[in-house]
């Protein structure tokens, strides 16, 4: 059994992007990673641009200027100013090459056909130069950059409509168990509704992974073996829920051994989620998660998400962690690292009731996992606690 830090290091060091890439439209590329540098096809701004509403002027010795016209954003006619002349101009509008300053409207007295400056601007004031943000041919975004909303806006402002990105893996979700039935059917004695597949699929979608497919298998060795083999042949990534412990009817571990999957680790010194498996078969990464729902979801946010991001080229990924002040008191003494369902708000964190690995009711209102290291006997009110924020 290994520690949480050791397990995370293995995930980081053993997960390598496939480097498979594809072209996507910019609008569909949110959350993807660039597989090649993007160079700017234009100067930005593509013309001298007014930074504010005011007056474009050609400076001379007097504070009075003849007002000869107006330029608004989107005007395409190139205008000319002589010394002592001014145009009314608006934010984003093109500044004539013959203008050498824009003075804000608050510093001008407008007499209809003439303006009088209340202060003399410096040469170049309030003019965004051609290519101020980026020049044609310069590096806009580097290979390996994660495309966020701002990147989409930036690329669009350069007129770029598609980018080459690393492909995200196709994912199979396999849920095991004789006791599981679909919601919508009547429960017989000994049965429970299956929730993990939908839970994990939605967690994947929320974190940007939509190429998913779910599978179900009863507690049968042959059926488990055949389905695991099928998914590994079809998918880049396999998440298994349940059947990884050592009970008489837990066949996942036996099946992974039979197909000669490489075990990178099995069992982590943590609570919940101790019976966690991470390995590979050929080019497919495999996580076998505990069947208890809260344990499965905890392992997803701590390990699976991290692995998927690295497979997708995001080598610098780490989930967002913060330090918060506890408003709860809870005993945490034990020999395992604990991930505690919690609610974070305004710099404070509340450790929630119902920490059982089988309970989702508190997870449903949690937005964080609070860390309780092995050497910590108690979290006290006012104590600072490290937390992982759930997206």
Coordinates of C-alpha atoms in Angstrom, one line a residue:
X1 CA 0.0 0.0 0.0
X2 CA 1.4 3.4 -1.0
X3 CA 0.8 6.9 0.2
X4 CA -1.3 9.6 -1.6
X5 CA 1.8 11.5 -2.6
X6 CA 3.4 8.4 -4.0
X7 CA 0.2 7.5 -6.0
X8 CA 0.0 11.1 -7.4
X9 CA 3.7 11.0 -8.5
X10 CA 3.1 7.7 -10.3
X11 CA 0.1 9.2 -12.1
X12 CA 2.2 12.2 -13.1
X13 CA 5.3 10.2 -14.2
X14 CA 3.6 7.3 -15.9
X15 CA 1.0 9.3 -17.9
X16 CA 2.3 10.5 -21.3
X17 CA 0.2 12.3 -23.9
X18 CA -0.4 10.2 -27.0
X19 CA 0.4 13.3 -29.1
X20 CA -2.5 12.5 -31.4
X21 CA -3.9 15.8 -32.7
X22 CA -6.9 17.1 -34.6
X23 CA -8.2 20.4 -36.0
X24 CA -11.1 21.9 -34.1
X25 CA -13.0 25.1 -34.6
X26 CA -12.0 27.8 -32.1
X27 CA -15.5 27.8 -30.6
X28 CA -15.3 24.1 -29.9
X29 CA -11.7 24.1 -28.5
X30 CA -12.4 25.1 -24.9
X31 CA -10.5 22.9 -22.5
X32 CA -8.2 21.5 -25.2
X33 CA -4.4 21.9 -25.4
X34 CA -2.7 23.4 -28.4
X35 CA -0.5 20.8 -30.3
X36 CA 1.4 23.4 -32.2
X37 CA 2.3 27.1 -32.0
X38 CA -0.2 29.7 -33.3
X39 CA 1.3 32.7 -35.1
X40 CA -0.7 35.9 -35.5
X41 CA -1.9 36.3 -39.1
X42 CA -2.5 40.1 -38.6
X43 CA -1.4 43.1 -36.6
X44 CA -3.6 43.7 -33.6
X45 CA -4.9 46.3 -33.6
X46 CA -4.8 46.3 -37.4
X47 CA -4.9 50.1 -37.4
X48 CA -4.1 53.0 -35.1
X49 CA -7.1 52.9 -32.7
X50 CA -8.7 55.3 -30.3
X51 CA -8.5 54.2 -26.7
X52 CA -11.4 56.3 -25.6
X53 CA -14.2 58.7 -26.6
X54 CA -12.8 62.2 -27.3
X55 CA -11.2 64.2 -30.1
X56 CA -8.4 63.2 -32.5
X57 CA -6.2 66.2 -33.1
X58 CA -3.2 67.4 -35.1
X59 CA -1.4 69.4 -32.4
X60 CA -0.4 73.0 -33.0
X61 CA 0.5 76.0 -30.8
X62 CA -3.1 77.0 -29.9
X63 CA -5.5 75.3 -27.7
X64 CA -8.3 75.9 -30.2
X65 CA -9.0 73.5 -33.0
X66 CA -11.5 73.5 -35.9
X67 CA -13.9 70.6 -35.6
X68 CA -14.2 69.2 -39.2
X69 CA -16.0 65.8 -38.7
X70 CA -16.6 62.6 -36.8
X71 CA -15.1 59.1 -36.8
X72 CA -16.9 56.2 -35.2
X73 CA -15.9 52.5 -34.7
X74 CA -16.3 50.7 -38.0
X75 CA -15.8 53.7 -40.3
X76 CA -13.6 52.6 -43.2
X77 CA -12.8 55.8 -44.9
X78 CA -9.3 57.1 -44.2
X79 CA -9.5 60.7 -43.0
X80 CA -6.9 63.4 -43.0
X81 CA -6.2 66.2 -40.5
X82 CA -4.2 69.3 -40.9
X83 CA -2.5 71.2 -38.1
X84 CA -5.1 72.8 -35.9
X85 CA -7.9 70.5 -36.9
X86 CA -9.8 67.9 -35.0
X87 CA -12.2 65.0 -35.5
X88 CA -14.8 63.8 -32.9
X89 CA -13.8 60.2 -32.3
X90 CA -15.1 57.2 -30.4
X91 CA -13.5 54.2 -28.6
X92 CA -12.2 51.6 -31.1
X93 CA -12.4 54.0 -34.1
X94 CA -9.5 54.3 -36.5
X95 CA -7.2 57.2 -35.8
X96 CA -6.0 59.1 -38.9
X97 CA -2.3 58.8 -39.6
X98 CA -2.2 62.6 -39.5
X99 CA -3.5 62.8 -35.9
X100 CA -0.9 62.7 -33.2
X101 CA -3.1 62.6 -30.1
X102 CA -6.6 61.8 -28.8
X103 CA -7.8 64.0 -26.0
X104 CA -10.6 62.7 -23.8
X105 CA -13.9 64.5 -24.1
X106 CA -13.9 65.5 -20.5
X107 CA -10.9 67.8 -21.1
X108 CA -12.5 69.6 -24.0
X109 CA -15.0 72.5 -24.4
X110 CA -17.0 71.9 -27.6
X111 CA -18.3 75.1 -29.2
X112 CA -20.0 73.4 -32.1
X113 CA -17.6 74.1 -34.9
X114 CA -14.6 74.5 -32.7
X115 CA -13.1 72.8 -29.6
X116 CA -10.9 74.3 -26.9
X117 CA -8.5 72.1 -24.9
X118 CA -8.4 72.5 -21.2
X119 CA -5.1 70.6 -21.1
X120 CA -2.5 69.9 -23.8
X121 CA -2.0 66.1 -24.4
X122 CA 1.3 64.4 -25.0
X123 CA 2.2 63.1 -28.5
X124 CA 0.6 59.7 -28.9
X125 CA -1.8 60.0 -26.0
X126 CA -4.8 57.6 -26.0
X127 CA -3.8 56.1 -29.4
X128 CA -3.3 52.3 -29.6
X129 CA -0.5 51.8 -32.1
X130 CA -0.7 49.4 -35.0
X131 CA 0.2 46.0 -33.7
X132 CA 0.4 47.2 -30.0
X133 CA -1.0 43.9 -28.7
X134 CA 0.7 41.6 -31.3
X135 CA 2.3 42.0 -34.7
X136 CA 1.8 39.9 -37.7
X137 CA 3.9 36.7 -37.6
X138 CA 4.5 36.9 -33.8
X139 CA 3.8 34.0 -31.5
X140 CA 0.1 34.3 -30.3
X141 CA -0.1 31.1 -28.2
X142 CA 2.5 28.4 -27.6
X143 CA 2.1 24.7 -28.1
X144 CA 1.0 23.2 -24.8
X145 CA -1.2 26.2 -23.9
X146 CA -4.6 25.3 -22.4
X147 CA -7.4 26.9 -24.4
X148 CA -9.6 28.9 -21.9
X149 CA -12.3 31.4 -22.6
X150 CA -9.8 34.3 -22.9
X151 CA -7.7 32.3 -25.4
X152 CA -10.8 31.7 -27.5
X153 CA -11.5 35.5 -27.4
X154 CA -7.9 36.3 -28.3
X155 CA -7.8 33.8 -31.2
X156 CA -11.1 35.0 -32.6
X157 CA -9.8 38.7 -32.4
X158 CA -7.0 37.6 -34.7
X159 CA -9.5 36.1 -37.2
X160 CA -8.4 32.5 -36.5
X161 CA -11.2 30.1 -36.9
X162 CA -9.6 26.7 -36.2
X163 CA -6.6 25.3 -34.2
X164 CA -4.7 22.1 -34.0
X165 CA -5.2 20.5 -30.6
X166 CA -4.3 17.3 -28.8
X167 CA -7.1 14.8 -28.9
X168 CA -8.9 13.9 -25.7
X169 CA -9.1 10.2 -25.0
X170 CA -12.2 8.1 -25.6
X171 CA -13.4 6.7 -22.3
X172 CA -15.2 3.5 -21.3
X173 CA -17.0 3.4 -17.9
X174 CA -17.5 -0.2 -16.7
X175 CA -19.8 -0.8 -13.7
X176 CA -19.8 -4.2 -12.0
X177 CA -22.3 -5.8 -9.6
X178 CA -25.2 -8.3 -9.4
X179 CA -27.0 -6.1 -7.0
X180 CA -27.3 -3.1 -9.4
X181 CA -30.4 -2.3 -11.4
X182 CA -31.4 0.7 -13.5
X183 CA -33.4 3.6 -11.9
X184 CA -37.0 3.4 -13.0
X185 CA -37.4 -0.2 -12.1
X186 CA -38.8 -1.6 -8.8
X187 CA -36.3 -2.7 -6.3
X188 CA -36.3 -6.3 -5.2
X189 CA -34.9 -7.4 -1.8
X190 CA -31.1 -7.1 -2.0
X191 CA -31.0 -4.7 -4.9
X192 CA -29.8 -1.1 -5.1
X193 CA -30.1 1.4 -7.9
X194 CA -27.0 1.8 -10.0
X195 CA -25.7 5.4 -9.9
X196 CA -22.0 5.3 -10.5
X197 CA -22.0 5.2 -14.3
X198 CA -24.2 8.3 -14.6
X199 CA -22.3 10.1 -11.8
X200 CA -18.9 9.4 -13.4
X201 CA -20.1 10.2 -16.9
X202 CA -21.4 13.6 -15.7
X203 CA -18.2 14.3 -13.7
X204 CA -16.3 13.6 -17.0
X205 CA -18.5 15.9 -19.0
X206 CA -18.2 18.6 -16.4
X207 CA -14.4 18.4 -16.6
X208 CA -14.4 18.5 -20.4
X209 CA -14.5 14.8 -21.4
X210 CA -17.5 14.0 -23.5
X211 CA -16.4 11.0 -25.6
X212 CA -17.7 8.5 -23.1
X213 CA -19.6 5.2 -23.2
X214 CA -20.9 3.1 -20.3
X215 CA -21.0 -0.6 -19.8
X216 CA -22.5 -2.9 -17.2
X217 CA -21.4 -6.4 -16.2
X218 CA -22.6 -8.9 -13.5
X219 CA -20.3 -10.5 -11.0
X220 CA -19.0 -13.1 -13.4
X221 CA -15.4 -13.7 -14.2
X222 CA -15.8 -14.7 -17.9
X223 CA -18.1 -11.8 -18.6
X224 CA -15.9 -9.3 -16.8
X225 CA -12.8 -10.6 -18.7
X226 CA -14.4 -10.4 -22.1
X227 CA -15.9 -6.9 -21.5
X228 CA -12.6 -5.4 -20.1
X229 CA -10.8 -6.8 -23.2
X230 CA -13.4 -5.3 -25.5
X231 CA -13.2 -1.9 -23.9
X232 CA -9.4 -1.8 -23.9
X233 CA -9.4 -2.6 -27.7
X234 CA -12.0 0.1 -28.4
X235 CA -11.1 2.9 -26.0
X236 CA -8.1 5.0 -24.8
X237 CA -9.1 5.0 -21.2
X238 CA -11.0 2.6 -18.9
X239 CA -12.7 3.5 -15.6
X240 CA -14.0 0.5 -13.7
X241 CA -16.4 0.9 -10.7
X242 CA -16.5 -1.9 -8.2
X243 CA -15.1 -5.5 -8.1
X244 CA -11.6 -4.4 -7.3
X245 CA -11.5 -5.6 -3.7
X246 CA -10.6 -9.2 -2.7
X247 CA -14.0 -10.7 -2.1
X248 CA -15.1 -14.0 -3.6
X249 CA -17.1 -12.2 -6.2
X250 CA -14.7 -9.4 -7.0
X251 CA -13.4 -10.4 -10.4
X252 CA -11.9 -7.1 -11.8
X253 CA -8.5 -7.7 -10.2
X254 CA -8.4 -11.3 -11.5
X255 CA -9.4 -10.2 -15.0
X256 CA -6.8 -7.5 -15.1
X257 CA -4.2 -10.1 -14.0
X258 CA -5.4 -12.5 -16.7
X259 CA -5.0 -10.0 -19.5
X260 CA -1.6 -9.1 -18.2
X261 CA -2.3 -5.5 -17.5
X262 CA 0.6 -3.6 -16.0
X263 CA -0.1 -2.7 -12.4
X264 CA 1.3 0.7 -11.5
X265 CA -0.2 0.8 -8.1
X266 CA -2.9 -1.0 -6.1
X267 CA -4.2 0.2 -2.8
X268 CA -3.6 3.7 -1.5
X269 CA -3.2 4.7 2.2
X270 CA -6.3 6.9 2.1
X271 CA -9.9 7.2 3.2
X272 CA -12.2 6.8 1.3
X273 CA -10.9 4.8 -1.7
X274 CA -8.2 2.5 -0.4
X275 CA -8.8 -0.3 -3.0
X276 CA -7.7 1.9 -5.9
X277 CA -6.0 0.4 -9.0
X278 CA -4.0 2.2 -11.6
X279 CA -2.4 0.5 -14.5
X280 CA -2.1 0.1 -18.3
X281 CA -2.7 -2.4 -21.0
X282 CA -1.0 -1.6 -24.3
X283 CA -1.9 2.1 -24.8
X284 CA -5.0 2.1 -22.6
X285 CA -4.9 3.6 -19.1
X286 CA -7.0 1.8 -16.5
X287 CA -8.4 3.0 -13.2
X288 CA -10.4 0.5 -11.1
X289 CA -12.3 2.5 -8.5
X290 CA -14.1 1.3 -5.4
X291 CA -17.8 0.6 -5.9
X292 CA -18.9 2.8 -3.0
X293 CA -20.1 6.0 -4.7
X294 CA -18.4 8.6 -2.6
X295 CA -15.1 6.7 -2.7
X296 CA -15.4 6.4 -6.5
X297 CA -16.1 10.1 -7.0
X298 CA -13.3 11.1 -4.6
X299 CA -10.8 9.0 -6.5
X300 CA -12.0 10.5 -9.8
X301 CA -11.3 14.1 -8.7
X302 CA -8.0 13.3 -7.0
X303 CA -6.5 10.8 -9.5
X304 CA -8.5 10.1 -12.7
X305 CA -9.0 13.8 -13.7
X306 CA -5.3 14.4 -13.2
X307 CA -4.4 11.5 -15.5
X308 CA -6.9 12.5 -18.2
X309 CA -5.5 16.0 -18.3
X310 CA -1.9 14.7 -18.8
X311 CA -3.1 12.3 -21.5
X312 CA -4.6 15.3 -23.2
X313 CA -1.4 17.3 -23.2
X314 CA -2.0 19.4 -20.2
X315 CA 1.2 18.5 -18.3
X316 CA 1.0 21.3 -15.9
X317 CA -2.5 20.4 -14.6
X318 CA -3.2 20.3 -10.9
X319 CA -6.7 20.7 -9.4
X320 CA -7.3 23.9 -7.7
X321 CA -6.4 23.8 -4.0
X322 CA -6.8 26.5 -1.4
X323 CA -6.2 27.0 2.3
X324 CA -9.4 27.7 4.3
X325 CA -10.3 28.3 7.9
X326 CA -12.3 25.5 9.4
X327 CA -15.6 26.3 11.0
X328 CA -16.0 22.7 12.1
X329 CA -14.4 20.4 14.7
X330 CA -13.9 16.8 13.7
X331 CA -11.7 13.9 14.9
X332 CA -9.4 12.7 12.1
X333 CA -7.1 10.3 14.0
X334 CA -6.3 7.3 11.9
X335 CA -3.5 5.6 9.9
X336 CA -4.8 6.9 6.5
X337 CA -4.9 10.2 4.7
X338 CA -8.5 11.4 4.6
X339 CA -10.4 13.3 2.0
X340 CA -13.4 14.9 3.8
X341 CA -16.5 16.2 2.0
X342 CA -16.7 19.9 2.7
X343 CA -18.4 23.2 1.8
X344 CA -16.1 26.1 1.0
X345 CA -17.3 29.7 1.1
X346 CA -15.5 33.1 1.6
X347 CA -12.3 31.6 2.9
X348 CA -14.0 29.3 5.4
X349 CA -14.7 25.6 5.1
X350 CA -17.3 23.5 6.8
X351 CA -16.6 19.7 7.2
X352 CA -19.9 18.0 6.4
X353 CA -21.6 15.2 8.2
X354 CA -21.9 11.8 6.6
X355 CA -18.3 11.0 5.6
X356 CA -19.0 7.3 4.8
X357 CA -17.7 6.1 1.5
X358 CA -21.2 4.9 0.6
X359 CA -22.9 8.2 1.1
X360 CA -23.5 10.7 -1.7
X361 CA -26.1 12.9 0.1
X362 CA -23.4 15.1 1.6
X363 CA -21.3 14.9 -1.6
X364 CA -24.3 16.3 -3.4
X365 CA -23.9 19.7 -1.5
X366 CA -20.1 19.6 -1.2
X367 CA -17.9 21.8 -3.3
X368 CA -14.5 20.8 -1.8
X369 CA -12.5 17.9 -0.4
X370 CA -10.7 18.9 2.8
X371 CA -7.4 17.2 3.5
X372 CA -6.7 15.5 6.8
X373 CA -3.1 14.1 6.7
X374 CA -2.1 10.9 8.5
X375 CA -0.4 12.8 11.4
X376 CA -3.4 15.0 12.1
X377 CA -5.6 13.8 15.1
X378 CA -8.2 16.5 14.9
X379 CA -9.4 19.5 12.9
X380 CA -10.3 22.3 15.2
X381 CA -12.4 25.4 14.7
X382 CA -10.2 28.2 13.4
X383 CA -7.6 25.8 12.1
X384 CA -6.3 26.2 8.5
X385 CA -7.1 23.3 6.2
X386 CA -6.0 22.6 2.7
X387 CA -8.9 21.8 0.3
X388 CA -9.3 20.6 -3.2
X389 CA -12.1 22.6 -5.0
X390 CA -14.6 20.5 -6.9
X391 CA -15.4 22.0 -10.3

